[in-house]
mmCIF file of C-alpha atoms in Angstrom:
data_model
loop_
_atom_site.group_PDB
_atom_site.id
_atom_site.type_symbol
_atom_site.label_atom_id
_atom_site.label_comp_id
_atom_site.label_asym_id
_atom_site.label_seq_id
_atom_site.Cartn_x
_atom_site.Cartn_y
_atom_site.Cartn_z
ATOM 1 C CA MET A 231 -0.140 0.174 -0.092
ATOM 2 C CA TRP A 232 1.128 3.603 -0.838
ATOM 3 C CA PHE A 233 -0.429 7.094 -0.499
ATOM 4 C CA ASP A 234 -1.663 9.235 -3.433
ATOM 5 C CA GLU A 235 -2.132 12.422 -2.196
ATOM 6 C CA SER A 236 -3.698 13.785 -5.579
ATOM 7 C CA ARG A 237 -6.454 11.349 -4.845
ATOM 8 C CA LEU A 238 -7.671 13.895 -1.872
ATOM 9 C CA ASP A 239 -8.648 16.671 -4.541
ATOM 10 C CA ASP A 240 -9.434 14.330 -7.492
ATOM 11 C CA GLU A 241 -13.324 14.709 -8.298
ATOM 12 C CA SER A 242 -13.284 10.931 -9.625
ATOM 13 C CA ALA A 243 -11.624 9.460 -6.988
ATOM 14 C CA LEU A 244 -13.858 11.564 -4.298
ATOM 15 C CA ALA A 245 -16.868 10.084 -6.187
ATOM 16 C CA GLY A 246 -15.769 6.650 -5.226
ATOM 17 C CA SER A 247 -16.058 7.757 -1.710
ATOM 18 C CA ASP A 248 -19.415 9.844 -2.194
ATOM 19 C CA LEU A 249 -21.676 7.602 0.381
ATOM 20 C CA LEU A 250 -19.199 7.800 3.372
ATOM 21 C CA LEU A 251 -18.134 11.526 3.177
ATOM 22 C CA ARG A 252 -21.919 12.289 2.649
ATOM 23 C CA SER A 253 -22.840 10.298 5.287
ATOM 24 C CA LEU A 254 -20.107 12.107 7.614
ATOM 25 C CA ALA A 255 -21.338 15.512 5.765
ATOM 26 C CA GLU A 256 -25.263 14.965 7.554
ATOM 27 C CA SER A 257 -24.162 14.257 10.818
ATOM 28 C CA GLY A 258 -25.513 17.582 11.987
ATOM 29 C CA ALA A 259 -28.614 16.954 10.212
ATOM 30 C CA ARG A 260 -29.417 13.679 11.878
ATOM 31 C CA VAL A 261 -28.791 15.341 15.245
ATOM 32 C CA ARG A 262 -31.448 18.216 14.636
ATOM 33 C CA ARG A 263 -34.147 15.209 13.300
ATOM 34 C CA ALA A 264 -33.492 12.831 16.053
ATOM 35 C CA ALA A 265 -34.547 15.823 18.614
ATOM 36 C CA SER A 266 -37.320 16.695 16.525
ATOM 37 C CA ASP A 267 -38.697 13.476 16.412
ATOM 38 C CA ALA A 268 -38.289 12.842 19.839
ATOM 39 C CA ALA A 269 -39.486 16.296 21.555
ATOM 40 C CA ASP A 270 -43.145 14.922 22.364
ATOM 41 C CA ALA A 271 -41.911 11.741 23.615
ATOM 42 C CA ILE A 272 -39.422 13.765 25.828
ATOM 43 C CA THR A 273 -42.338 15.710 26.963
ATOM 44 C CA GLU A 274 -44.015 12.767 28.085
ATOM 45 C CA ALA A 275 -41.157 11.388 29.938
ATOM 46 C CA VAL A 276 -40.174 14.170 31.841
ATOM 47 C CA GLY A 277 -43.910 14.650 33.253
ATOM 48 C CA ARG A 278 -43.837 11.286 34.488
ATOM 49 C CA SER A 279 -40.317 12.126 36.614
ATOM 50 C CA GLN A 280 -41.568 15.121 37.989
ATOM 51 C CA ASP A 281 -43.322 13.442 41.262
ATOM 52 C CA SER A 282 -40.067 12.343 42.361
ATOM 53 C CA ARG A 283 -36.181 11.834 41.968
ATOM 54 C CA PRO A 284 -35.170 8.486 41.245
ATOM 55 C CA ARG A 285 -33.134 6.614 43.957
ATOM 56 C CA ALA A 286 -30.308 6.333 41.188
ATOM 57 C CA VAL A 287 -29.803 6.361 37.276
ATOM 58 C CA ILE A 288 -28.519 2.970 35.499
ATOM 59 C CA ALA A 289 -27.416 3.160 32.176
ATOM 60 C CA ALA A 290 -27.781 0.158 30.135
ATOM 61 C CA GLY A 291 -26.558 -1.191 26.785
ATOM 62 C CA PRO A 292 -23.178 -0.297 24.734
ATOM 63 C CA ASP A 293 -22.997 3.270 25.076
ATOM 64 C CA SER A 294 -23.387 3.551 28.742
ATOM 65 C CA ARG A 295 -19.941 4.676 29.128
ATOM 66 C CA LEU A 296 -20.570 8.050 27.171
ATOM 67 C CA LEU A 297 -23.765 9.190 29.176
ATOM 68 C CA ARG A 298 -21.431 7.992 32.109
ATOM 69 C CA ALA A 299 -18.452 10.600 30.950
ATOM 70 C CA VAL A 300 -21.369 13.404 30.535
ATOM 71 C CA LEU A 301 -23.277 12.976 33.700
ATOM 72 C CA GLU A 302 -20.776 11.703 36.317
ATOM 73 C CA PRO A 303 -19.557 15.491 37.321
ATOM 74 C CA TRP A 304 -23.167 16.668 37.160
ATOM 75 C CA CYS A 305 -25.786 13.821 38.197
ATOM 76 C CA PRO A 306 -27.162 14.528 41.958
ATOM 77 C CA VAL A 307 -27.974 10.854 42.518
ATOM 78 C CA PRO A 308 -25.948 7.722 41.877
ATOM 79 C CA PHE A 309 -24.984 7.209 38.382
ATOM 80 C CA VAL A 310 -23.719 3.639 37.300
ATOM 81 C CA ALA A 311 -22.658 2.516 33.872
ATOM 82 C CA TRP A 312 -23.737 -0.995 32.954
ATOM 83 C CA PRO A 313 -22.901 -2.038 29.239
ATOM 84 C CA GLY A 314 -24.006 -5.622 30.169
ATOM 85 C CA ALA A 315 -27.149 -7.528 28.731
ATOM 86 C CA ALA A 316 -28.645 -7.547 32.421
ATOM 87 C CA LEU A 317 -29.175 -4.786 35.236
ATOM 88 C CA PRO A 318 -27.282 -4.670 38.813
ATOM 89 C CA GLY A 319 -29.307 -7.288 41.303
ATOM 90 C CA TRP A 320 -30.257 -4.494 43.659
ATOM 91 C CA THR A 321 -32.008 -2.168 40.691
ATOM 92 C CA GLY A 322 -35.699 -1.660 41.250
ATOM 93 C CA SER A 323 -38.795 0.185 41.250
ATOM 94 C CA LEU A 324 -37.041 3.412 42.895
ATOM 95 C CA ASP A 325 -34.422 3.594 40.491
ATOM 96 C CA LEU A 326 -34.585 5.102 36.485
ATOM 97 C CA VAL A 327 -32.842 2.615 34.056
ATOM 98 C CA VAL A 328 -31.833 4.585 30.758
ATOM 99 C CA ILE A 329 -30.773 2.987 27.606
ATOM 100 C CA LEU A 330 -28.919 3.894 23.917
ATOM 101 C CA ALA A 331 -30.083 1.565 21.318
ATOM 102 C CA PRO A 332 -29.401 2.903 18.107
ATOM 103 C CA GLU A 333 -29.063 -0.308 16.278
ATOM 104 C CA ARG A 334 -32.244 -1.876 15.074
ATOM 105 C CA SER A 335 -31.820 -5.534 16.560
ATOM 106 C CA ASP A 336 -29.521 -5.408 19.844
ATOM 107 C CA PRO A 337 -30.517 -8.531 21.851
ATOM 108 C CA ALA A 338 -28.356 -7.256 24.756
ATOM 109 C CA ALA A 339 -30.141 -3.903 25.153
ATOM 110 C CA ALA A 340 -33.658 -5.319 24.338
ATOM 111 C CA SER A 341 -33.018 -7.814 27.434
ATOM 112 C CA ALA A 342 -31.987 -5.162 29.797
ATOM 113 C CA VAL A 343 -34.981 -3.114 28.687
ATOM 114 C CA ALA A 344 -37.366 -6.556 29.563
ATOM 115 C CA GLU A 345 -35.636 -6.832 32.717
ATOM 116 C CA ALA A 346 -36.112 -3.371 34.031
ATOM 117 C CA VAL A 347 -39.663 -3.624 33.022
ATOM 118 C CA ARG A 348 -40.171 -6.669 34.661
ATOM 119 C CA ARG A 349 -38.885 -5.067 37.963
ATOM 120 C CA GLY A 350 -40.839 -2.128 37.790
ATOM 121 C CA CYS A 351 -38.279 0.351 37.164
ATOM 122 C CA GLN A 352 -38.969 3.521 35.309
ATOM 123 C CA VAL A 353 -37.542 3.256 31.915
ATOM 124 C CA VAL A 354 -36.706 5.478 29.310
ATOM 125 C CA VAL A 355 -35.016 4.240 25.823
ATOM 126 C CA ALA A 356 -33.968 6.122 22.962
ATOM 127 C CA CYS A 357 -33.832 3.540 19.699
ATOM 128 C CA GLN A 358 -36.037 3.096 16.621
ATOM 129 C CA ALA A 359 -39.629 3.183 16.665
ATOM 130 C CA ASP A 360 -39.830 -0.502 15.044
ATOM 131 C CA SER A 361 -36.836 -2.263 16.438
ATOM 132 C CA MET A 362 -36.321 -5.406 18.960
ATOM 133 C CA VAL A 363 -35.597 -2.805 21.632
ATOM 134 C CA ALA A 364 -38.558 -0.994 21.533
ATOM 135 C CA ASP A 365 -40.869 -4.030 21.157
ATOM 136 C CA HIS A 366 -39.635 -4.787 24.766
ATOM 137 C CA ALA A 367 -40.448 -1.525 26.370
ATOM 138 C CA ALA A 368 -44.059 -2.053 26.560
ATOM 139 C CA GLY A 369 -44.689 -1.103 30.282
ATOM 140 C CA ARG A 370 -46.911 1.332 32.551
ATOM 141 C CA TRP A 371 -43.746 3.213 33.306
ATOM 142 C CA ALA A 372 -41.840 2.644 30.026
ATOM 143 C CA THR A 373 -41.081 5.374 27.376
ATOM 144 C CA VAL A 374 -39.374 5.420 23.980
ATOM 145 C CA LEU A 375 -37.613 8.149 22.315
ATOM 146 C CA PRO A 376 -37.963 7.711 18.713
ATOM 147 C CA ILE A 377 -34.866 7.488 16.426
ATOM 148 C CA GLN A 378 -35.015 7.213 12.698
ATOM 149 C CA SER A 379 -31.519 6.556 12.211
ATOM 150 C CA GLY A 380 -28.957 4.238 13.780
ATOM 151 C CA ASP A 381 -26.542 7.342 14.545
ATOM 152 C CA GLN A 382 -25.252 6.859 17.886
ATOM 153 C CA LEU A 383 -24.713 10.422 18.533
ATOM 154 C CA ALA A 384 -27.743 11.421 17.650
ATOM 155 C CA THR A 385 -28.819 9.072 19.971
ATOM 156 C CA ALA A 386 -27.108 10.281 22.969
ATOM 157 C CA VAL A 387 -27.838 14.020 22.254
ATOM 158 C CA VAL A 388 -31.556 12.850 22.730
ATOM 159 C CA MET A 389 -31.431 11.077 25.997
ATOM 160 C CA LEU A 390 -28.821 14.063 27.469
ATOM 161 C CA ASP A 391 -31.632 16.553 26.620
ATOM 162 C CA TYR A 392 -34.122 14.352 28.533
ATOM 163 C CA LEU A 393 -31.777 13.968 31.392
ATOM 164 C CA HIS A 394 -31.392 17.540 31.529
ATOM 165 C CA GLN A 395 -35.017 18.600 31.525
ATOM 166 C CA ILE A 396 -35.504 16.309 34.502
ATOM 167 C CA GLY A 397 -32.525 18.001 36.150
ATOM 168 C CA LEU A 398 -29.883 15.217 36.298
ATOM 169 C CA GLY A 399 -27.742 16.423 33.566
ATOM 170 C CA PRO A 400 -25.914 19.496 32.144
ATOM 171 C CA ALA A 401 -27.533 21.416 29.425
ATOM 172 C CA SER A 402 -26.940 19.539 26.091
ATOM 173 C CA ASP A 403 -28.781 21.578 23.550
ATOM 174 C CA ALA A 404 -29.321 19.345 19.815
ATOM 175 C CA ASP A 405 -28.926 22.770 18.198
ATOM 176 C CA GLU A 406 -25.526 23.393 19.384
ATOM 177 C CA VAL A 407 -24.579 19.816 19.063
ATOM 178 C CA ALA A 408 -25.673 20.153 15.133
ATOM 179 C CA GLU A 409 -24.153 23.677 14.554
ATOM 180 C CA ALA A 410 -20.418 21.900 15.567
ATOM 181 C CA LEU A 411 -21.154 19.180 13.668
ATOM 182 C CA ASP A 412 -21.666 21.358 10.438
ATOM 183 C CA ALA A 413 -18.954 23.487 10.953
ATOM 184 C CA VAL A 414 -16.810 20.478 11.020
ATOM 185 C CA ALA A 415 -18.223 19.253 7.653
ATOM 186 C CA ILE A 416 -17.830 22.792 5.997
ATOM 187 C CA ALA A 417 -13.943 22.620 6.884
ATOM 188 C CA ASP A 418 -13.211 19.550 6.075
ATOM 189 C CA SER A 419 -15.394 19.227 3.036
ATOM 190 C CA PRO A 420 -13.894 17.332 0.156
ATOM 191 C CA HIS A 421 -14.716 20.556 -2.047
ATOM 192 C CA ARG A 422 -11.770 21.973 -0.235
ATOM 193 C CA ASP A 423 -8.522 21.493 -1.155
ATOM 194 C CA LEU A 424 -5.534 20.333 0.568
ATOM 195 C CA ALA A 425 -4.061 24.114 1.387
ATOM 196 C CA VAL A 426 -7.455 25.121 3.426
ATOM 197 C CA ASN A 427 -8.442 21.197 4.338
ATOM 198 C CA PRO A 428 -7.245 20.292 8.020
ATOM 199 C CA ALA A 429 -8.653 16.704 7.378
ATOM 200 C CA LYS A 430 -6.898 15.920 4.345
ATOM 201 C CA VAL A 431 -3.634 17.923 6.010
ATOM 202 C CA LEU A 432 -3.979 15.289 9.152
ATOM 203 C CA ALA A 433 -4.567 12.117 6.729
ATOM 204 C CA ILE A 434 -1.518 12.756 5.159
ATOM 205 C CA SER A 435 0.188 13.008 8.186
ATOM 206 C CA LEU A 436 -0.740 9.724 9.238
ATOM 207 C CA ALA A 437 0.197 8.251 5.965
ATOM 208 C CA ASP A 438 3.291 6.579 6.912
ATOM 209 C CA ALA A 439 2.109 6.066 10.174
ATOM 210 C CA ASN A 440 0.959 3.923 13.192
ATOM 211 C CA PRO A 441 -0.740 6.678 15.222
ATOM 212 C CA LEU A 442 -1.094 7.050 19.343
ATOM 213 C CA VAL A 443 -4.413 9.309 20.113
ATOM 214 C CA TRP A 444 -4.629 10.671 23.119
ATOM 215 C CA GLY A 445 -7.321 12.912 24.869
ATOM 216 C CA GLY A 446 -6.640 15.027 27.978
ATOM 217 C CA SER A 447 -10.444 15.086 29.279
ATOM 218 C CA VAL A 448 -12.642 12.359 30.051
ATOM 219 C CA LEU A 449 -15.043 12.801 26.587
ATOM 220 C CA ALA A 450 -11.856 13.497 24.863
ATOM 221 C CA ALA A 451 -10.233 10.137 25.820
ATOM 222 C CA ARG A 452 -13.703 8.589 24.861
ATOM 223 C CA ALA A 453 -13.120 10.302 21.479
ATOM 224 C CA ALA A 454 -9.907 9.106 21.339
ATOM 225 C CA ARG A 455 -10.729 5.422 21.507
ATOM 226 C CA ARG A 456 -13.834 6.034 18.557
ATOM 227 C CA VAL A 457 -10.994 8.050 16.376
ATOM 228 C CA ALA A 458 -8.454 5.521 16.823
ATOM 229 C CA GLU A 459 -11.222 2.643 15.608
ATOM 230 C CA SER A 460 -12.058 4.754 12.681
ATOM 231 C CA ILE A 461 -8.710 4.869 11.477
ATOM 232 C CA ARG A 462 -7.556 1.159 12.118
ATOM 233 C CA ARG A 463 -11.133 0.738 9.732
ATOM 234 C CA ALA A 464 -9.972 2.549 7.058
ATOM 235 C CA SER A 465 -6.023 1.893 6.956
ATOM 236 C CA GLY A 466 -6.234 -2.091 8.249
ATOM 237 C CA ARG A 467 -2.929 -0.662 10.433
ATOM 238 C CA SER A 468 -2.519 -0.265 14.530
ATOM 239 C CA ALA A 469 -3.675 3.064 15.999
ATOM 240 C CA LEU A 470 -3.749 2.891 19.708
ATOM 241 C CA ALA A 471 -5.654 5.116 22.296
ATOM 242 C CA GLY A 472 -5.153 5.204 26.090
ATOM 243 C CA ASP A 473 -4.864 7.269 28.882
ATOM 244 C CA ALA A 474 -0.608 9.049 29.270
ATOM 245 C CA GLU A 475 0.259 5.933 31.362
ATOM 246 C CA HIS A 476 -0.555 3.350 28.396
ATOM 247 C CA LEU A 477 1.038 5.440 25.686
ATOM 248 C CA LEU A 478 4.213 6.955 27.278
ATOM 249 C CA PRO A 479 6.103 3.499 27.525
ATOM 250 C CA VAL A 480 5.386 3.153 23.615
ATOM 251 C CA LEU A 481 6.818 6.500 22.421
ATOM 252 C CA GLU A 482 9.538 5.388 25.137
ATOM 253 C CA ALA A 483 10.363 2.468 23.645
ATOM 254 C CA THR A 484 10.132 4.032 19.688
ATOM 255 C CA ARG A 485 13.695 4.061 17.951
ATOM 256 C CA ALA A 486 15.042 7.567 18.162
ATOM 257 C CA ARG A 487 14.938 9.635 14.703
ATOM 258 C CA ASP A 488 18.450 10.165 13.224
ATOM 259 C CA VAL A 489 18.828 13.056 11.123
ATOM 260 C CA PHE A 490 21.355 11.339 8.782
ATOM 261 C CA ASP A 491 19.476 8.587 8.341
ATOM 262 C CA ASP A 492 18.522 7.983 4.492
ATOM 263 C CA PRO A 493 14.975 7.629 4.293
ATOM 264 C CA PHE A 494 15.151 6.346 0.353
ATOM 265 C CA ALA A 495 17.773 3.378 1.931
ATOM 266 C CA ASP A 496 15.260 2.169 4.416
ATOM 267 C CA ASP A 497 13.270 0.027 2.440
ATOM 268 C CA SER A 498 11.752 -2.185 5.264
ATOM 269 C CA GLY A 499 8.428 -0.488 5.268
ATOM 270 C CA ASP A 500 8.158 0.361 8.977
ATOM 271 C CA LEU A 501 5.274 2.629 9.816
ATOM 272 C CA ARG A 502 6.676 5.775 11.974
ATOM 273 C CA THR A 503 4.811 6.454 15.489
ATOM 274 C CA VAL A 504 3.004 9.573 15.487
ATOM 275 C CA LEU A 505 1.449 10.995 18.491
ATOM 276 C CA LEU A 506 -2.113 12.902 17.626
ATOM 277 C CA VAL A 507 -3.624 15.006 20.571
ATOM 278 C CA LEU A 508 -7.333 15.705 20.583
ATOM 279 C CA ASP A 509 -7.750 18.515 22.174
ATOM 280 C CA ASP A 510 -10.977 19.873 23.289
ATOM 281 C CA GLY A 511 -9.640 23.236 25.000
ATOM 282 C CA ALA A 512 -10.671 21.284 29.124
ATOM 283 C CA ASP A 513 -8.860 23.559 31.537
ATOM 284 C CA ASP A 514 -7.749 20.818 33.613
ATOM 285 C CA PRO A 515 -4.173 20.809 35.197
ATOM 286 C CA VAL A 516 -3.469 16.859 35.300
ATOM 287 C CA GLY A 517 -4.625 16.845 31.471
ATOM 288 C CA ARG A 518 -1.702 19.617 30.887
ATOM 289 C CA GLU A 519 0.786 17.698 33.105
ATOM 290 C CA GLN A 520 0.074 14.409 31.172
ATOM 291 C CA LEU A 521 0.388 16.126 27.838
ATOM 292 C CA THR A 522 3.872 17.874 28.834
ATOM 293 C CA ARG A 523 5.222 14.086 29.552
ATOM 294 C CA LEU A 524 3.484 12.944 26.223
ATOM 295 C CA ARG A 525 5.057 15.901 24.121
ATOM 296 C CA SER A 526 8.508 15.610 25.986
ATOM 297 C CA ALA A 527 8.772 11.850 25.531
ATOM 298 C CA ALA A 528 7.722 12.230 21.615
ATOM 299 C CA ASP A 529 10.856 15.137 21.439
ATOM 300 C CA SER A 530 13.241 12.960 22.969
ATOM 301 C CA ARG A 531 12.492 10.418 20.349
ATOM 302 C CA GLY A 532 12.079 12.521 17.306
ATOM 303 C CA VAL A 533 8.079 11.188 17.334
ATOM 304 C CA ARG A 534 5.981 14.013 15.285
ATOM 305 C CA VAL A 535 3.176 15.299 16.841
ATOM 306 C CA GLU A 536 -0.311 16.230 15.330
ATOM 307 C CA THR A 537 -3.223 17.951 17.372
ATOM 308 C CA VAL A 538 -6.729 18.180 16.366
ATOM 309 C CA GLU A 539 -8.504 21.375 18.483
ATOM 310 C CA VAL A 540 -11.964 22.219 18.737
ATOM 311 C CA GLY A 541 -13.400 25.704 19.293
ATOM 312 C CA ASN A 542 -15.936 26.998 22.369
ATOM 313 C CA GLY A 543 -19.419 25.059 23.042
ATOM 314 C CA SER A 544 -20.652 22.369 25.358
ATOM 315 C CA GLU A 545 -18.535 19.529 26.550
ATOM 316 C CA VAL A 546 -20.980 17.221 24.091
ATOM 317 C CA ALA A 547 -20.335 19.877 21.156
ATOM 318 C CA ARG A 548 -16.634 19.449 21.380
ATOM 319 C CA TYR A 549 -16.797 15.785 21.769
ATOM 320 C CA ALA A 550 -18.982 15.501 18.537
ATOM 321 C CA SER A 551 -16.639 17.917 16.609
ATOM 322 C CA LEU A 552 -13.683 15.681 17.240
ATOM 323 C CA ILE A 553 -15.116 12.588 16.389
ATOM 324 C CA LEU A 554 -16.444 14.019 13.112
ATOM 325 C CA SER A 555 -12.527 15.681 12.751
ATOM 326 C CA GLY A 556 -10.810 12.570 12.759
ATOM 327 C CA ARG A 557 -13.545 10.410 10.937
ATOM 328 C CA TYR A 558 -13.277 12.812 8.253
ATOM 329 C CA ALA A 559 -9.405 12.325 8.349
ATOM 330 C CA ALA A 560 -9.488 8.588 8.531
ATOM 331 C CA ALA A 561 -11.984 9.024 5.330
ATOM 332 C CA TYR A 562 -9.331 10.550 3.405
ATOM 333 C CA LEU A 563 -6.603 8.355 4.453
ATOM 334 C CA GLN A 564 -8.539 5.390 3.432
ATOM 335 C CA LEU A 565 -9.085 7.264 0.044
ATOM 336 C CA GLY A 566 -5.440 8.174 -0.633
ATOM 337 C CA LEU A 567 -4.412 4.509 0.410
ATOM 338 C CA VAL A 568 -3.817 2.539 -2.894
ATOM 339 C CA ASP A 569 -2.669 -1.012 -3.712
ATOM 340 C CA ASP A 570 0.966 -0.800 -5.236
#
């Protein structure tokens, strides 16, 4: 495999990736549509929740950790992320169970919903109205927030809006998240050439690299895992995401770069290590200290550091911007890689 950067501005090559790039560009629209579709159901669910505050909130399903990352610093009651198919043994009628199920067929989420209904919990599930999960959410205290697409972020934004309205989470305005996604889509549009397109520039930087992806805040760290996953799928290469203590040994074990090395004399095909930093602007002294250590280790080994920065906005909007920026870069990386 080799990287042909001319393909990133070639209209015929871009046409071959039109479906993927169009899906990325429509991310903001999916968030707006999901918020509109679920508005009435959210109002109904909020009305049910006004009588009393739950003893605890249990987020079930595979995306429960995203809710935990947003809610833990804010939620006034105990919050538990439970990604398995069952619920904690102590869960009962005093508790609120929330579930994100963007996939139409999700047996694990359906099992968790059915168990929550059986125990008499208040259940709120964001899913497609004709999905397996919705079929299991038939109960007196169960509410389905209908989602038309299987977009994970749009599903999460709908649930976070509900949790904010009942006083269990921070503000998460769907329009703000959608506007942040639209801004990324404009900046990284395939119609913008290499000179002014940050995603294409990042794709070129990753063309001959095995990236180590790091995010300082809790949400940026989660975005790092999603971006690394996108890079792995796009390139078939290893892309690691982790905390500073996990990435530092990899950086320190990297062979130091010699300025006198002839890059054309080495035909081993080894890929270079690159540190990719996702910066969501969080002012965290621990994160700053970890970034300093990572940059110092990278500089000592001659490892290049690339940074993706996002602007102002809510935590969820900045998280969404980081993920979409990384996915655009992964899409352009996949487009530029061709068989020899």
